[in-house]
Coordinates of C-alpha atoms and ligand atoms in Angstrom, one line a residue:
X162 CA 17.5 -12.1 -32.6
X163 CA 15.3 -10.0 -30.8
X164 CA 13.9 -11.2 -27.5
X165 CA 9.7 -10.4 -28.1
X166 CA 7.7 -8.4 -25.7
X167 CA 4.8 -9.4 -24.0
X168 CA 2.1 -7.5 -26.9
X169 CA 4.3 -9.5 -29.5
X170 CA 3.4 -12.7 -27.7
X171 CA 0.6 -12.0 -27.2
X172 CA -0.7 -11.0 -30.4
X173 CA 1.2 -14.3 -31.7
X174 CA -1.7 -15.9 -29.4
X175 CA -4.6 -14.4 -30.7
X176 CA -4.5 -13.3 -34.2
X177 CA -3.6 -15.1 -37.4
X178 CA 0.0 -16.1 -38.1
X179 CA -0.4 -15.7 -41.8
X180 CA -0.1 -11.7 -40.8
X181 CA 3.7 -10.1 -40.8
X182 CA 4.5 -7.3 -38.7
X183 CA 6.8 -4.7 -40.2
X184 CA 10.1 -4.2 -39.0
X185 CA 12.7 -6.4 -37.5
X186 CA 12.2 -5.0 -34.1
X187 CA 8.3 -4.3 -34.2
X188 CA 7.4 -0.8 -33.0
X189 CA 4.4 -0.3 -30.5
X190 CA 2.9 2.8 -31.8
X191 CA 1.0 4.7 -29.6
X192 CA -0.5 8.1 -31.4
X193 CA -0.4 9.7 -34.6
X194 CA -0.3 13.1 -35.4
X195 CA -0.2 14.3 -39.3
X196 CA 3.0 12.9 -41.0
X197 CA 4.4 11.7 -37.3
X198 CA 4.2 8.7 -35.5
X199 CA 5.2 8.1 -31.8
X200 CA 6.0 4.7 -29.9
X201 CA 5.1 3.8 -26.6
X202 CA 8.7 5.7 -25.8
X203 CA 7.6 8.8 -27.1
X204 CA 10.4 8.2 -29.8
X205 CA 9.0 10.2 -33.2
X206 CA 8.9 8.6 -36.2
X207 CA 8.4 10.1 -39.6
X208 CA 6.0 8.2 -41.5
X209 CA 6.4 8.1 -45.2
X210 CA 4.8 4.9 -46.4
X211 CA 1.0 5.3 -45.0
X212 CA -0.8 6.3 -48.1
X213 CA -4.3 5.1 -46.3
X214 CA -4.6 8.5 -43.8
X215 CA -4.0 10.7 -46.6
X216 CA -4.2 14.2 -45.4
X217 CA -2.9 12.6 -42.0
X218 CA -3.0 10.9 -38.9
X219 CA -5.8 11.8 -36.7
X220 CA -6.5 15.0 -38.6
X221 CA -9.0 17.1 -36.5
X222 CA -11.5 17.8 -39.1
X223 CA -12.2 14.2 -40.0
X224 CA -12.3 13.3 -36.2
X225 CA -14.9 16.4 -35.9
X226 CA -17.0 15.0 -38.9
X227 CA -17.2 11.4 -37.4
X228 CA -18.5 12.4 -34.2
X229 CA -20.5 15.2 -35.4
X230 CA -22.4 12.5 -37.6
X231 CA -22.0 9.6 -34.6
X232 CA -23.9 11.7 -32.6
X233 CA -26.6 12.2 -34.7
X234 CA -27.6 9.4 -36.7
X235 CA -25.7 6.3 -38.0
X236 CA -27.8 3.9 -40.3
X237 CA -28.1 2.1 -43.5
X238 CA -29.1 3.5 -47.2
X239 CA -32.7 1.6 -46.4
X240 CA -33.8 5.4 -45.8
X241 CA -33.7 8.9 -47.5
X242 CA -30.7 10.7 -46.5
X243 CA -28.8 14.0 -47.0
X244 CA -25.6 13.1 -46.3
X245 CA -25.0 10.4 -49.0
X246 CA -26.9 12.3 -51.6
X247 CA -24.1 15.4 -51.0
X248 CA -20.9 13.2 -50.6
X249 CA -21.9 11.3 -54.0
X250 CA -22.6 14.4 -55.3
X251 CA -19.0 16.1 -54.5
X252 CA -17.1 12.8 -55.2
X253 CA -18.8 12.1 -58.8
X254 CA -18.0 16.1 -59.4
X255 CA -14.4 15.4 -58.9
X256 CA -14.4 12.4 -62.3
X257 CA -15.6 12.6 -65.5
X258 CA -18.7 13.5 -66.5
X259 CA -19.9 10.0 -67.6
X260 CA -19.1 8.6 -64.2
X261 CA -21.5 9.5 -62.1
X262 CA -23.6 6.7 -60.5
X263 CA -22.2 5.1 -57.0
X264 CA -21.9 2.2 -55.3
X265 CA -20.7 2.2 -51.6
X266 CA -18.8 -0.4 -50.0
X267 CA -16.1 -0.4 -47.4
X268 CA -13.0 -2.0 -48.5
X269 CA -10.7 -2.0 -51.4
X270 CA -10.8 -5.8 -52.2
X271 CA -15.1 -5.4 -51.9
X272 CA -15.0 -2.3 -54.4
X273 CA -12.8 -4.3 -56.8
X274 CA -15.1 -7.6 -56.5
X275 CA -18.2 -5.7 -56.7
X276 CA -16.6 -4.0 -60.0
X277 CA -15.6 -7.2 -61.4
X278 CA -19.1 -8.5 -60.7
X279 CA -20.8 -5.3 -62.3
X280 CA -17.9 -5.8 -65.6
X281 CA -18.9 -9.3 -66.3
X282 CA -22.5 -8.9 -65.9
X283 CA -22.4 -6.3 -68.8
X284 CA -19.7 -8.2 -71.2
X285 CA -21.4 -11.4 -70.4
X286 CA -17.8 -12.9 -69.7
X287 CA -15.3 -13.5 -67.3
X288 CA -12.3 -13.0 -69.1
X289 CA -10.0 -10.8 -67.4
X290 CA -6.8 -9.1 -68.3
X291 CA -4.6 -8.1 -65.5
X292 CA -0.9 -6.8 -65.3
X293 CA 1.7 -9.3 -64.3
X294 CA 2.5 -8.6 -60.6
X295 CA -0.8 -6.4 -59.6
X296 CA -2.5 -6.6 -56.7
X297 CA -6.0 -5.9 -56.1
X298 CA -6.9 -7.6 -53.0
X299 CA -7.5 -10.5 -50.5
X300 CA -11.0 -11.4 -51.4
X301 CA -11.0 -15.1 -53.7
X302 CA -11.8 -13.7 -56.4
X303 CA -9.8 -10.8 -56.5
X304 CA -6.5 -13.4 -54.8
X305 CA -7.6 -15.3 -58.8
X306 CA -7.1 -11.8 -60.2
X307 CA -4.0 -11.1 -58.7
X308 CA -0.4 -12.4 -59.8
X309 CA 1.0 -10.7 -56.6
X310 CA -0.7 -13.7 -55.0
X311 CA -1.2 -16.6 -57.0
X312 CA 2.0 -16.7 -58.6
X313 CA 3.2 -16.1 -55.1
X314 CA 4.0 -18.7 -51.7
X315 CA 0.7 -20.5 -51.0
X316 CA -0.9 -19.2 -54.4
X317 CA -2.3 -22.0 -56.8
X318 CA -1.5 -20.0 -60.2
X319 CA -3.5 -18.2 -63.0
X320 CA -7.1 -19.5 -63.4
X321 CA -7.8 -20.3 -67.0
X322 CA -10.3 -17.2 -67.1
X323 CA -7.5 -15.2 -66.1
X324 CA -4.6 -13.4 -68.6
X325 CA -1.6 -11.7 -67.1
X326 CA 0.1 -8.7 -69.9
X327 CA 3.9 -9.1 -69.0
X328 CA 4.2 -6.3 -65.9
X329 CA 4.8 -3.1 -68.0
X330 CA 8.0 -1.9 -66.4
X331 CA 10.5 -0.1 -68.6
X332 CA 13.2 -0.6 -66.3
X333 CA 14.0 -4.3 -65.5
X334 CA 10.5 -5.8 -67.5
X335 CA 10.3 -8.0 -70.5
X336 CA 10.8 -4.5 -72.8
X337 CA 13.0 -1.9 -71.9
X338 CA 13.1 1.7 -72.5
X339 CA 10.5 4.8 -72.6
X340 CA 9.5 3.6 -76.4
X341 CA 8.5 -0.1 -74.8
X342 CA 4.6 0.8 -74.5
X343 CA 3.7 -0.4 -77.7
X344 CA 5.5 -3.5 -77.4
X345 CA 3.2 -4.0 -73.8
X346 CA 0.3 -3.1 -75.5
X347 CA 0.9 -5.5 -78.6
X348 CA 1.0 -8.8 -75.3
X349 CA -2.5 -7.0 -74.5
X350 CA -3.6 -7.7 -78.1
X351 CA -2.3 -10.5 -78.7
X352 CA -4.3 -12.0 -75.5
X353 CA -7.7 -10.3 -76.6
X354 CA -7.3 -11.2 -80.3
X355 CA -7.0 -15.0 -78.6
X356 CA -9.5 -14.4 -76.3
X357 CA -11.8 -13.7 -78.8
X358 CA -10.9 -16.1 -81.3
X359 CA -11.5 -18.7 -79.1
X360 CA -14.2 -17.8 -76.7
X361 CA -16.0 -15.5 -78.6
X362 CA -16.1 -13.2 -75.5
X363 CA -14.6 -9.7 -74.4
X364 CA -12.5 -8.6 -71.6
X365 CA -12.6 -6.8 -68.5
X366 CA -9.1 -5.1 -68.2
X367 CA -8.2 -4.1 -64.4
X368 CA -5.0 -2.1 -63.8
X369 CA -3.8 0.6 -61.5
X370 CA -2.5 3.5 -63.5
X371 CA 1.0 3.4 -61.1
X372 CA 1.3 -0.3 -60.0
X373 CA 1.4 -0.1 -56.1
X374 CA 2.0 -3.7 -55.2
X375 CA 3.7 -3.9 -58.3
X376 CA 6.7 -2.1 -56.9
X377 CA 5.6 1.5 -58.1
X378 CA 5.6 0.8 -61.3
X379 CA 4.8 3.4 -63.8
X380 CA 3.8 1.9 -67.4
X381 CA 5.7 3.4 -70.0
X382 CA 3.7 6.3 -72.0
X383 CA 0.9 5.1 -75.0
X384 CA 0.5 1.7 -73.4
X385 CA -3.0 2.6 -71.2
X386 CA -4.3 4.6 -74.2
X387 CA -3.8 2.1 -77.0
X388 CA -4.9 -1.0 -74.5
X389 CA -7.9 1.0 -73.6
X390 CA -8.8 1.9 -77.1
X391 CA -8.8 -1.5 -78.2
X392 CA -10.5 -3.3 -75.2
X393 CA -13.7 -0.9 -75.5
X394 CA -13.3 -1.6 -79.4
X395 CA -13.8 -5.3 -79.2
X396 CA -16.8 -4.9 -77.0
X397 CA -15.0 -5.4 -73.1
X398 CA -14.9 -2.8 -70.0
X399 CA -11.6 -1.2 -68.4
X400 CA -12.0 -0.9 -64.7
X401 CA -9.2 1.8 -62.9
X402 CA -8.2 0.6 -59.7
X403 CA -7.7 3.8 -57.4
X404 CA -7.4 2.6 -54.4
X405 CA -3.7 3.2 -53.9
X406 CA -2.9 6.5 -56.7
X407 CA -6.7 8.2 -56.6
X408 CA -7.5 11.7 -54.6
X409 CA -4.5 14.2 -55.9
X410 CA -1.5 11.6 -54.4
X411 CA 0.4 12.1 -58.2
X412 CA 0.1 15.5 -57.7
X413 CA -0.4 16.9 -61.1
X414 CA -3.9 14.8 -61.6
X415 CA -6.4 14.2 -59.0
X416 CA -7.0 10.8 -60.4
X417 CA -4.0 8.4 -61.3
X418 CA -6.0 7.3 -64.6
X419 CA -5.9 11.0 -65.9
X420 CA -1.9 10.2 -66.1
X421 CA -2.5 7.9 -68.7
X422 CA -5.2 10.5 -70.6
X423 CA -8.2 7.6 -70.3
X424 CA -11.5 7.3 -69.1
X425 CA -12.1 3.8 -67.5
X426 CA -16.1 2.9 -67.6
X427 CA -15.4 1.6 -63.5
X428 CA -13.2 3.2 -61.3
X429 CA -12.9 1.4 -57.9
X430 CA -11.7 3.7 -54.6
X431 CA -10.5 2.5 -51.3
X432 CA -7.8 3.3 -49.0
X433 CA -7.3 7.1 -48.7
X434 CA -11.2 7.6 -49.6
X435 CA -11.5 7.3 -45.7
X436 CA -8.4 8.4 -43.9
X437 CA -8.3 5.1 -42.1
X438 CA -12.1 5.0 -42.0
X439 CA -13.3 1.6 -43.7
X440 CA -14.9 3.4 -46.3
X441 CA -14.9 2.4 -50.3
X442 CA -16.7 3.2 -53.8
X443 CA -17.2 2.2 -56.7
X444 CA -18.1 4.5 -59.8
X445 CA -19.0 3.6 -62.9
X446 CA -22.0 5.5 -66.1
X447 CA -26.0 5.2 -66.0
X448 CA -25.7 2.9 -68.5
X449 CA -23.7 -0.2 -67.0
X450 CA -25.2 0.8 -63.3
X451 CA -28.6 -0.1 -64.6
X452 CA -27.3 -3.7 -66.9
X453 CA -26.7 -4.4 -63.0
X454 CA -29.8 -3.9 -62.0
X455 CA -31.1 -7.2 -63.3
X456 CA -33.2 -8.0 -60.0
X457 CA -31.0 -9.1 -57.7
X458 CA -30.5 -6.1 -55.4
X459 CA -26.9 -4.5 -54.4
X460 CA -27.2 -3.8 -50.6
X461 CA -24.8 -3.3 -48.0
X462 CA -25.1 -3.3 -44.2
X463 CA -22.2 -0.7 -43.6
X464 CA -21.3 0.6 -47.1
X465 CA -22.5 4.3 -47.7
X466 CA -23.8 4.9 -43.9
X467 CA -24.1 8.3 -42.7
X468 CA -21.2 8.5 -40.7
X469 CA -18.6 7.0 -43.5
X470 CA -20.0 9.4 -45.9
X471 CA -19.8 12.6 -43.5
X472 CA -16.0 11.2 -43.1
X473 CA -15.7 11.0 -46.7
X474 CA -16.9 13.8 -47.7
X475 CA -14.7 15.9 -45.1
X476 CA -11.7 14.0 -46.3
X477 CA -12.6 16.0 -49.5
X478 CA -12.9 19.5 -48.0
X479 CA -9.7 18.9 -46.2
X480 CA -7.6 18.3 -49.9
X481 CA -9.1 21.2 -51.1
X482 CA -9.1 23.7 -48.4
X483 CA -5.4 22.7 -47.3
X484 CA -4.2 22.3 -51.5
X485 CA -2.8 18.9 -50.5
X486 CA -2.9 17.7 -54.3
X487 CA -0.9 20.7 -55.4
X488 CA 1.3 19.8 -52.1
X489 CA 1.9 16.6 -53.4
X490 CA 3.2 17.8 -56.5
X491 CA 5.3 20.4 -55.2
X492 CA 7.3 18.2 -52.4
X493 CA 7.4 15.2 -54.8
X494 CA 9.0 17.0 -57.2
X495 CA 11.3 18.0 -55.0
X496 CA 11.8 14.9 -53.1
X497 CA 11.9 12.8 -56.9
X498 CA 15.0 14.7 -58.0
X499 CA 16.8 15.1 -54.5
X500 CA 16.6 10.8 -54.7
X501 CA 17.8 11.1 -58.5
X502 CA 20.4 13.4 -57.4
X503 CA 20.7 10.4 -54.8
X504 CA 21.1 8.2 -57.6
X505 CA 24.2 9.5 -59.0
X506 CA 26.4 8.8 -55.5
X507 CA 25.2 5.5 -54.9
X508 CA 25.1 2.7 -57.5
X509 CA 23.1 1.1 -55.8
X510 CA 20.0 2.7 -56.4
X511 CA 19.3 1.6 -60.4
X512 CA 15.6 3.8 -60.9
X513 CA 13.9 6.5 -59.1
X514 CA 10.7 6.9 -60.5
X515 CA 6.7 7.4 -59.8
X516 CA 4.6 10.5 -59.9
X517 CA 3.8 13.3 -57.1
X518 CA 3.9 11.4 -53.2
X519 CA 3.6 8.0 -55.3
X520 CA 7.5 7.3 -55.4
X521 CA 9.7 4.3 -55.8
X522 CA 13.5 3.9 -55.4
X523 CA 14.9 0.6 -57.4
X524 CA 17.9 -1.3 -55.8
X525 CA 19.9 -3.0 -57.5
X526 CA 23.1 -4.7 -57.3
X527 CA 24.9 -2.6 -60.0
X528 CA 23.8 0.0 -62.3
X529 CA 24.9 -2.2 -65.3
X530 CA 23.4 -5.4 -64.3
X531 CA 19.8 -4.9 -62.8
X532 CA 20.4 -7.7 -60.3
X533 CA 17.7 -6.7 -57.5
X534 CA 19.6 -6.8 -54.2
X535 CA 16.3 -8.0 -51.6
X536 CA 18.6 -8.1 -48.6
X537 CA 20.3 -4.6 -48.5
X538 CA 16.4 -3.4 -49.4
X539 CA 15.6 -4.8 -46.3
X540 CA 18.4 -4.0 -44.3
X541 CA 18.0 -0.5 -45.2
X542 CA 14.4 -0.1 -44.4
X543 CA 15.1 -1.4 -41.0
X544 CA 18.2 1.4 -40.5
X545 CA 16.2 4.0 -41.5
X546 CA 13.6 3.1 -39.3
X547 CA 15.8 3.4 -36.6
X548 CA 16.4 6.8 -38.1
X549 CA 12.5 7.6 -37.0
X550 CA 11.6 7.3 -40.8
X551 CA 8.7 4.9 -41.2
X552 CA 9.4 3.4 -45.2
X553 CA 8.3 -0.4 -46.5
X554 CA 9.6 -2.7 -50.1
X555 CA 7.8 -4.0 -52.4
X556 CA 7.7 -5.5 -55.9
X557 CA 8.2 -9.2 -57.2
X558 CA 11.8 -9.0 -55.6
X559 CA 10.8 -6.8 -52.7
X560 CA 13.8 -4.4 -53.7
X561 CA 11.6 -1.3 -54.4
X562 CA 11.9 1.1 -51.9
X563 CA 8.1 2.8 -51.5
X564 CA 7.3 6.3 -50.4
X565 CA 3.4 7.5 -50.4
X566 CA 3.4 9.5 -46.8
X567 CA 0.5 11.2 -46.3
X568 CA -0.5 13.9 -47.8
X569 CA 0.9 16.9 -45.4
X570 CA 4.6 15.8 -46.5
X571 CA 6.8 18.8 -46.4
X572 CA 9.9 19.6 -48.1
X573 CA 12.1 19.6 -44.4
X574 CA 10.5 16.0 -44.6
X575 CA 11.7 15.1 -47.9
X576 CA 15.6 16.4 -46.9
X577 CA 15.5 14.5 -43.8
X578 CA 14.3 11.4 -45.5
X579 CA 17.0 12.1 -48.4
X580 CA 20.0 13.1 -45.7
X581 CA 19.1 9.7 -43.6
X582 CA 19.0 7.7 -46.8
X583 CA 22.6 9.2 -48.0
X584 CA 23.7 8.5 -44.5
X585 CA 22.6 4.5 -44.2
X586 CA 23.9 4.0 -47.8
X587 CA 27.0 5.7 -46.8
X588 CA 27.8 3.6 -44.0
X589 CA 26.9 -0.1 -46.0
Ligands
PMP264 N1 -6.3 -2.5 -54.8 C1 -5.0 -2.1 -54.6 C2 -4.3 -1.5 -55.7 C3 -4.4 -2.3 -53.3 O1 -3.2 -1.9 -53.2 C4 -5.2 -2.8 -52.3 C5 -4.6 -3.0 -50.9 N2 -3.3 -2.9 -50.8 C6 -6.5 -3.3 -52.5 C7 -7.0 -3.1 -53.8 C8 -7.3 -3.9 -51.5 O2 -7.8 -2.9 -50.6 P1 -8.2 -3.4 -49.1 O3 -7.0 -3.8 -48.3 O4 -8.8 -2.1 -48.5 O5 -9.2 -4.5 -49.2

């Protein structure tokens, strides 16, 4: 066991105990620079699981926007103001036409209640059809909407509002195989079909287009279209949750929906939106935006202040002017088949799978069986770590391996993160 130091104990004192830290031996990081991390030893670590500063750490151009803007004015969207008009402007150019109207907020979790909030107000219902093992954040009502959590230690279970489609993984999931879409969608029917038949009310479907939480989980190929199809069809709303796969992370789509060919009537964004900045959105058309405005107002102290949106809207510039989305799908690529490759030396690792910097590696006990193996998962998170390569699990049996560094990954990053992962399987 290892003995703690004196900022372990000390953080043991003051904040919550219902918060982990990562690693076996917690690291005291001191500064961030792009893709790198250092400790309070100057020891370098490579950091491949921080999706949230997405075109990296303490990148100068977002520093220079926030205290360009800091300087100047910091308020809320009481007033008339340049800045918010122009980020809106460039973020709603970047999605589909018919999503154009914003709402600003400054988490994850508050985007997805506020967007559950804006669904049922139009359906006129609070059923909701989630994927088995999602996540969509801590706030109640989104903890009630995710099985991540309430099916979890501490969690009280499905509320009866609430209707979980069998997690759509083709790998180890209820139905196997590329084909097995339809067979997900046909759970998806089945619950609107009873939904309707005995409520008499529509859905709101929520679901990341890559599961994050989940264990990056990629839903085999027709299931999104067909469940989207019939959802709108029977008169409910499909909300994309973006906080984890939006803004170019799978490489060939800037948005993780466009994987799927669909157009969600919400998307919520979080997470990268801000490069560590607490900024969030959500997006949805004219038409639902002004259902909302039934006379009780939507304001927000901090959401959509000058200074996020200046941050926000240099986050923007920064993907295009340094081409991280085409980045992303360059090194994934390569990084996705050097871990396939991977695959064929060590049985261990059942499924490699994901979608540009969006990646997951499956452990397993053997190839055949698909037992999930939770305490070499860990084990070898902890030796690569030691390795100076930053990683994390995840998934119902925490034996997913997840990569999403940010988005300056290189390829020298993706063999050294490959070599170091040959090396600690080699050694087991
Ligand atoms: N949605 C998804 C898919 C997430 O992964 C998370 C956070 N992990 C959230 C929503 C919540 O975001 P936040 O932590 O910013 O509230």
């Amino acid at each position: 066991m290892q003995k703690k130091n004196k900022l372990q104990d000390l953080r043991e004192y003051y904040l919550s105990p219902s918060l982990s830290l990562s690693y076996e031996e917690p690291i005291n990081i001191v500064k961030g620079e792009a893709q790198y991390l250092y400790d309070e030893n100057g020891k370098k670590y490579l950091d491949a699981i921080n999706n949230i500063q997405h075109v990296g750490h303490c990148h100068p151009k977002i520093i220079e926007a926030a205290h360009f803007q800091s300087k100047k004015l910091n308020t809320n969207t009481r007033y008339l103001d340049k800045t918010i008009i122009n980020y809106a402007k460039a973020l709603t150019a970047k999605l589909p036409d018919s999503l154009n109207i914003c709402f600003f907020t400054n988490s994850g979790s508050e985007s997805n209640d506020l967007a559950l909030r804006i669904a049922r107000n139009y359906i006129n219902s609070s059923e909701t059809i989630v994927l088995d093992g999602a996540y969509h954040g801590h706030l109640t009502s989104l903890i009630e909407i995710s099985p991540y959590k309430y099916n979890s230690t501490g969690g009280k279970g499905c509320p009866d509002y609430v209707h979980a489609v069998p997690m759509p993984d083709s790998f180890r999931g209820k139905y196997k195989g590329n084909n097995s879409g339809e067979k997900y969608f046909n759970e998806l029917k089945k619950i609107t079909k009873s939904t309707k038949k005995k409520f008499g009310k529509p859905c709101t479907f929520i679901a990341e287009s890559i599961m994050g939480c989940g264990g990056q989980i990629v839903p085999p190929k027709e299931f999104f279209k067909k469940s989207y199809h019939l959802i709108k069809k029977e008169g409910g709303l499909c909300i994309a949750d973006e906080v984890q796969v939006g803004f170019g992370r799978l490489g060939e789509n800037f948005w993780g929906f466009e994987l799927h060919n669909v157009t969600p009537d919400i998307v919520t964004l979080g997470k990268s939106i801000g490069n560590g900045h607490p900024l969030s959105v959500v997006v949805t058309n004219k038409k639902i935006a002004d259902r909302f405005n039934n006379g009780m107002e939507y304001f927000n102290s901090f959401g959509g202040n000058p200074v996020s949106c200046a941050i926000g809207h240099a986050v923007l510039n920064v993907i295009e002017e340094e081409k991280l989305q085409e980045n992303a799908c360059k090194v994934g690529n390569l990084l996705k088949n050097m871990l396939t490759e991977l695959k064929q030396r060590h049985s261990i690792i059942g499924d490699v799978r994901g979608e540009g910097l969006f990646l997951g590696v499956e452990l397993v006990k053997c190839q055949k069986k698909l037992v999930p193996t939770i305490n070499k998962t860990h084990y070898i998170i902890n030796q690569m770590k030691k390795e100076g390569i930053l990683l994390s699990s995840d998934g119902p049996d925490h034996n997913v391996i997840k990569i999403k560094p940010p988005m300056v990954f290189n390829s020298r990053n993706a063999s050294f993160l490959v070599e170091t992962m040959d090396a600690v399987l080699k050694k087991m």
